[in-house]
GROMACS .gro file of C-alpha atoms in nm:
model
  235
    1MET     CA    1   0.670   0.648   1.659
    2GLU     CA    2   0.343   0.724   1.840
    3ILE     CA    3   0.188   1.070   1.860
    4ASN     CA    4  -0.126   1.088   2.077
    5GLY     CA    5  -0.229   0.735   1.977
    6ALA     CA    6  -0.150   0.780   1.606
    7MET     CA    7   0.127   0.580   1.438
    8ALA     CA    8   0.379   0.791   1.249
    9SER     CA    9   0.603   0.589   1.018
   10ILE     CA   10   0.914   0.793   0.938
   11VAL     CA   11   1.200   0.706   0.703
   12ALA     CA   12   1.468   0.969   0.742
   13GLY     CA   13   1.615   1.126   0.431
   14ALA     CA   14   1.358   0.973   0.197
   15PRO     CA   15   1.171   1.272   0.051
   16GLY     CA   16   0.840   1.193  -0.114
   17CYS     CA   17   0.836   0.831   0.007
   18ILE     CA   18   0.465   0.833   0.095
   19VAL     CA   19   0.441   0.453   0.102
   20LEU     CA   20   0.654   0.450   0.416
   21ASN     CA   21   0.622   0.809   0.541
   22ARG     CA   22   0.265   0.837   0.668
   23VAL     CA   23   0.049   0.889   0.974
   24ILE     CA   24  -0.235   0.651   1.061
   25GLY     CA   25  -0.499   0.674   1.332
   26LEU     CA   26  -0.480   1.041   1.427
   27GLY     CA   27  -0.783   1.143   1.635
   28LEU     CA   28  -0.906   0.791   1.711
   29ALA     CA   29  -0.761   0.718   2.057
   30SER     CA   30  -0.831   1.076   2.167
   31PRO     CA   31  -0.915   1.405   1.993
   32ALA     CA   32  -0.625   1.546   1.794
   33THR     CA   33  -0.490   1.881   1.905
   34GLY     CA   34  -0.306   2.163   1.737
   35ALA     CA   35   0.004   2.055   1.930
   36ASP     CA   36  -0.027   1.709   1.775
   37LEU     CA   37  -0.028   1.856   1.425
   38GLU     CA   38   0.272   2.075   1.504
   39ASP     CA   39   0.455   1.773   1.647
   40ILE     CA   40   0.383   1.566   1.337
   41LEU     CA   41   0.512   1.836   1.103
   42ASP     CA   42   0.819   1.888   1.320
   43GLN     CA   43   0.907   1.518   1.337
   44TYR     CA   44   0.899   1.476   0.958
   45GLU     CA   45   1.085   1.800   0.898
   46ARG     CA   46   1.364   1.702   1.140
   47ALA     CA   47   1.391   1.364   0.966
   48ARG     CA   48   1.417   1.537   0.626
   49ALA     CA   49   1.140   1.306   0.508
   50GLY     CA   50   0.986   1.564   0.276
   51ARG     CA   51   0.633   1.493   0.163
   52PHE     CA   52   0.429   1.248   0.369
   53PHE     CA   53   0.065   1.142   0.392
   54LEU     CA   54  -0.166   1.183   0.689
   55HIS     CA   55  -0.465   0.950   0.653
   56LEU     CA   56  -0.789   1.106   0.781
   57HIS     CA   57  -1.019   0.842   0.931
   58PRO     CA   58  -1.394   0.918   0.902
   59GLU     CA   59  -1.433   0.868   1.280
   60ALA     CA   60  -1.138   1.089   1.373
   61ARG     CA   61  -1.198   1.353   1.638
   62PRO     CA   62  -1.261   1.639   1.678
   63PRO     CA   63  -1.530   1.668   1.409
   64ASP     CA   64  -1.357   1.971   1.257
   65LEU     CA   65  -1.020   1.794   1.223
   66GLN     CA   66  -1.020   1.847   0.847
   67ASP     CA   67  -1.046   2.223   0.898
   68ARG     CA   68  -0.771   2.208   1.160
   69LEU     CA   69  -0.544   2.021   0.920
   70GLU     CA   70  -0.590   2.286   0.654
   71ALA     CA   71  -0.531   2.564   0.906
   72ALA     CA   72  -0.207   2.392   1.013
   73GLY     CA   73  -0.073   2.391   0.657
   74PHE     CA   74  -0.191   2.054   0.524
   75VAL     CA   75  -0.352   2.023   0.180
   76SER     CA   76  -0.577   1.755   0.036
   77ALA     CA   77  -0.387   1.496  -0.171
   78ARG     CA   78  -0.499   1.211  -0.393
   79ALA     CA   79  -0.716   0.972  -0.196
   80TRP     CA   80  -0.654   0.598  -0.188
   81ARG     CA   81  -0.937   0.381  -0.317
   82LYS     CA   82  -1.004   0.068  -0.114
   83PHE     CA   83  -1.147  -0.244  -0.279
   84ARG     CA   84  -1.284  -0.572  -0.144
   85ARG     CA   85  -1.405  -0.907  -0.274
   86PRO     CA   86  -1.512  -1.234  -0.116
   87ALA     CA   87  -1.235  -1.492  -0.110
   88GLY     CA   88  -1.384  -1.720  -0.375
   89PRO     CA   89  -1.290  -1.889  -0.701
   90VAL     CA   90  -1.046  -1.702  -0.922
   91ASP     CA   91  -1.037  -1.693  -1.300
   92LYS     CA   92  -0.703  -1.814  -1.435
   93ARG     CA   93  -0.504  -1.533  -1.595
   94ALA     CA   94  -0.283  -1.615  -1.892
   95SER     CA   95   0.076  -1.496  -1.880
   96SER     CA   96   0.400  -1.576  -2.058
   97LEU     CA   97   0.571  -1.552  -1.718
   98GLN     CA   98   0.585  -1.826  -1.455
   99ILE     CA   99   0.410  -1.752  -1.125
  100ARG     CA  100   0.499  -1.906  -0.790
  101GLU     CA  101   0.509  -1.840  -0.418
  102VAL     CA  102   0.863  -1.779  -0.296
  103GLY     CA  103   1.063  -1.798   0.025
  104PRO     CA  104   1.376  -1.637   0.170
  105GLU     CA  105   1.590  -1.745  -0.124
  106HIS     CA  106   1.423  -1.473  -0.333
  107ALA     CA  107   1.389  -1.209  -0.060
  108GLY     CA  108   1.659  -0.985  -0.206
  109ALA     CA  109   1.507  -0.981  -0.554
  110PHE     CA  110   1.161  -0.925  -0.411
  111GLY     CA  111   1.280  -0.625  -0.213
  112ARG     CA  112   1.466  -0.467  -0.504
  113ILE     CA  113   1.178  -0.503  -0.752
  114ALA     CA  114   0.908  -0.388  -0.509
  115ALA     CA  115   1.114  -0.093  -0.384
  116ALA     CA  116   1.183   0.026  -0.738
  117GLY     CA  117   0.818  -0.019  -0.835
  118PHE     CA  118   0.704   0.203  -0.548
  119ASP     CA  119   0.971   0.469  -0.612
  120LEU     CA  120   1.150   0.390  -0.287
  121PRO     CA  121   1.522   0.460  -0.248
  122PRO     CA  122   1.746   0.155  -0.296
  123ARG     CA  123   1.826   0.145   0.075
  124ALA     CA  124   1.457   0.068   0.141
  125ALA     CA  125   1.481  -0.263  -0.048
  126PRO     CA  126   1.600  -0.460   0.260
  127LEU     CA  127   1.297  -0.330   0.454
  128VAL     CA  128   1.062  -0.484   0.198
  129ALA     CA  129   1.275  -0.798   0.169
  130GLY     CA  130   1.243  -0.840   0.545
  131LEU     CA  131   0.874  -0.922   0.505
  132VAL     CA  132   0.958  -1.251   0.334
  133GLY     CA  133   0.908  -1.534   0.580
  134ARG     CA  134   0.734  -1.327   0.848
  135PRO     CA  135   0.415  -1.469   1.004
  136GLY     CA  136   0.107  -1.405   0.796
  137TRP     CA  137   0.293  -1.296   0.484
  138HIS     CA  138   0.284  -1.482   0.151
  139MET     CA  139   0.511  -1.359  -0.127
  140VAL     CA  140   0.441  -1.434  -0.493
  141MET     CA  141   0.672  -1.357  -0.783
  142SER     CA  142   0.669  -1.383  -1.162
  143PHE     CA  143   0.970  -1.522  -1.347
  144ASP     CA  144   1.101  -1.534  -1.701
  145GLY     CA  145   1.279  -1.864  -1.672
  146ASP     CA  146   1.502  -1.810  -1.369
  147GLU     CA  147   1.496  -1.431  -1.395
  148PRO     CA  148   1.274  -1.252  -1.138
  149ALA     CA  149   1.027  -1.025  -1.316
  150GLY     CA  150   0.760  -0.909  -1.071
  151THR     CA  151   0.629  -0.920  -0.716
  152GLY     CA  152   0.311  -0.930  -0.509
  153ALA     CA  153   0.251  -0.983  -0.137
  154LEU     CA  154  -0.045  -1.112   0.061
  155PHE     CA  155  -0.096  -1.065   0.435
  156ILE     CA  156  -0.350  -1.281   0.619
  157GLN     CA  157  -0.486  -1.222   0.967
  158GLU     CA  158  -0.808  -1.340   1.132
  159GLY     CA  159  -0.970  -1.450   0.806
  160ILE     CA  160  -0.897  -1.127   0.617
  161ALA     CA  161  -0.634  -1.102   0.342
  162TRP     CA  162  -0.464  -0.785   0.218
  163THR     CA  163  -0.268  -0.757  -0.107
  164ASP     CA  164   0.029  -0.524  -0.139
  165TRP     CA  165   0.373  -0.466  -0.300
  166ALA     CA  166   0.267  -0.541  -0.657
  167ALA     CA  167   0.539  -0.435  -0.901
  168THR     CA  168   0.687  -0.549  -1.232
  169ARG     CA  169   1.023  -0.464  -1.383
  170PRO     CA  170   0.968  -0.235  -1.685
  171GLU     CA  171   1.111  -0.480  -1.938
  172TYR     CA  172   0.858  -0.748  -1.834
  173ARG     CA  173   0.541  -0.540  -1.840
  174ARG     CA  174   0.248  -0.611  -2.073
  175ARG     CA  175   0.298  -0.986  -2.040
  176GLY     CA  176   0.010  -1.052  -1.801
  177GLY     CA  177   0.238  -1.094  -1.502
  178GLN     CA  178   0.061  -0.861  -1.259
  179ALA     CA  179  -0.284  -1.006  -1.326
  180ALA     CA  180  -0.147  -1.358  -1.283
  181VAL     CA  181   0.037  -1.266  -0.960
  182LEU     CA  182  -0.286  -1.119  -0.822
  183ALA     CA  183  -0.483  -1.430  -0.922
  184ARG     CA  184  -0.233  -1.651  -0.741
  185ARG     CA  185  -0.262  -1.442  -0.426
  186LEU     CA  186  -0.640  -1.471  -0.439
  187GLU     CA  187  -0.601  -1.847  -0.466
  188ILE     CA  188  -0.378  -1.849  -0.157
  189ALA     CA  189  -0.639  -1.648   0.034
  190MET     CA  190  -0.913  -1.891  -0.068
  191GLU     CA  191  -0.700  -2.194   0.025
  192ALA     CA  192  -0.635  -2.034   0.367
  193GLY     CA  193  -1.008  -2.005   0.431
  194CYS     CA  194  -1.022  -1.626   0.424
  195GLU     CA  195  -1.359  -1.455   0.416
  196TRP     CA  196  -1.255  -1.131   0.245
  197VAL     CA  197  -0.964  -0.998   0.040
  198VAL     CA  198  -0.893  -0.624   0.055
  199THR     CA  199  -0.659  -0.403  -0.145
  200CYS     CA  200  -0.614  -0.040  -0.250
  201THR     CA  201  -0.457   0.187  -0.508
  202GLY     CA  202  -0.457   0.556  -0.584
  203GLU     CA  203  -0.791   0.713  -0.671
  204ALA     CA  204  -0.849   0.731  -1.046
  205VAL     CA  205  -0.862   1.094  -1.156
  206PRO     CA  206  -0.905   1.243  -1.505
  207GLY     CA  207  -0.580   1.260  -1.696
  208ASP     CA  208  -0.386   1.053  -1.442
  209PRO     CA  209  -0.518   0.697  -1.431
  210GLN     CA  210  -0.393   0.429  -1.194
  211HIS     CA  211  -0.279   0.129  -1.397
  212SER     CA  212  -0.355  -0.117  -1.117
  213TYR     CA  213  -0.718  -0.002  -1.105
  214GLY     CA  214  -0.825  -0.208  -1.406
  215ASN     CA  215  -0.648  -0.525  -1.291
  216ILE     CA  216  -0.816  -0.499  -0.952
  217LEU     CA  217  -1.165  -0.464  -1.100
  218LYS     CA  218  -1.104  -0.745  -1.349
  219ALA     CA  219  -1.009  -0.971  -1.058
  220GLY     CA  220  -1.357  -0.937  -0.911
  221PHE     CA  221  -1.299  -0.661  -0.657
  222GLU     CA  222  -1.560  -0.393  -0.597
  223GLU     CA  223  -1.493  -0.031  -0.511
  224TRP     CA  224  -1.541   0.007  -0.138
  225THR     CA  225  -1.429   0.325   0.038
  226LEU     CA  226  -1.199   0.622  -0.016
  227ARG     CA  227  -0.920   0.700   0.230
  228PRO     CA  228  -0.871   1.079   0.237
  229ASN     CA  229  -0.506   1.184   0.243
  230TYR     CA  230  -0.346   1.510   0.352
  231ALA     CA  231   0.010   1.624   0.290
  232PRO     CA  232   0.215   1.927   0.392
  233ALA     CA  233   0.161   2.220   0.160
  234PRO     CA  234   0.446   2.255  -0.093
  235THR     CA  235   0.706   2.510   0.012
   0.00000   0.00000   0.00000
């Protein structure tokens, strides 16, 4: 739904599902107001969505929006680190799993693996599976023989590629699958003539590392920007 120009993605009854429950663009179309913040909190509370993220854009208005968020009951949460790299040659990554781009025949498995990897409820799996075959989306999976092991998506628009939905079933981890899936997506971006490839993961903080961080840097990405996140204060 839209709230004063911001997009609020709400999945009812999915507490803590910050991948899907989040607000983007607040304060860009017009200055955010206290009523907007109250409306946002009310909409998520009525949907029983629990914790959600509100992304604070550096150009959001008014200039004191961060202070207004805190006054309204939001607290700073872990930021998301954005990365970028030119769409160029990719080093081959060795893996004991087979890597290939997939179509609708594997949509169900893609949705189940990705949903589980992002701690989404099982009923969210069809939402992720629905991306398979949509314009601009390229879906890559790893396999152990015929058994689906991992996932990774690539979205391309206007010469820019974005990677997302990288997940591996626990029993297939530490076999090089995620690095190889990422390398294949970078190849697809290069073959499509993209100029840049962009991705993100949670900010690395002491004592709580993000496992994707190392794979992203090894694939030639550079740290780019931080996306500040705010969430409702715990009750």
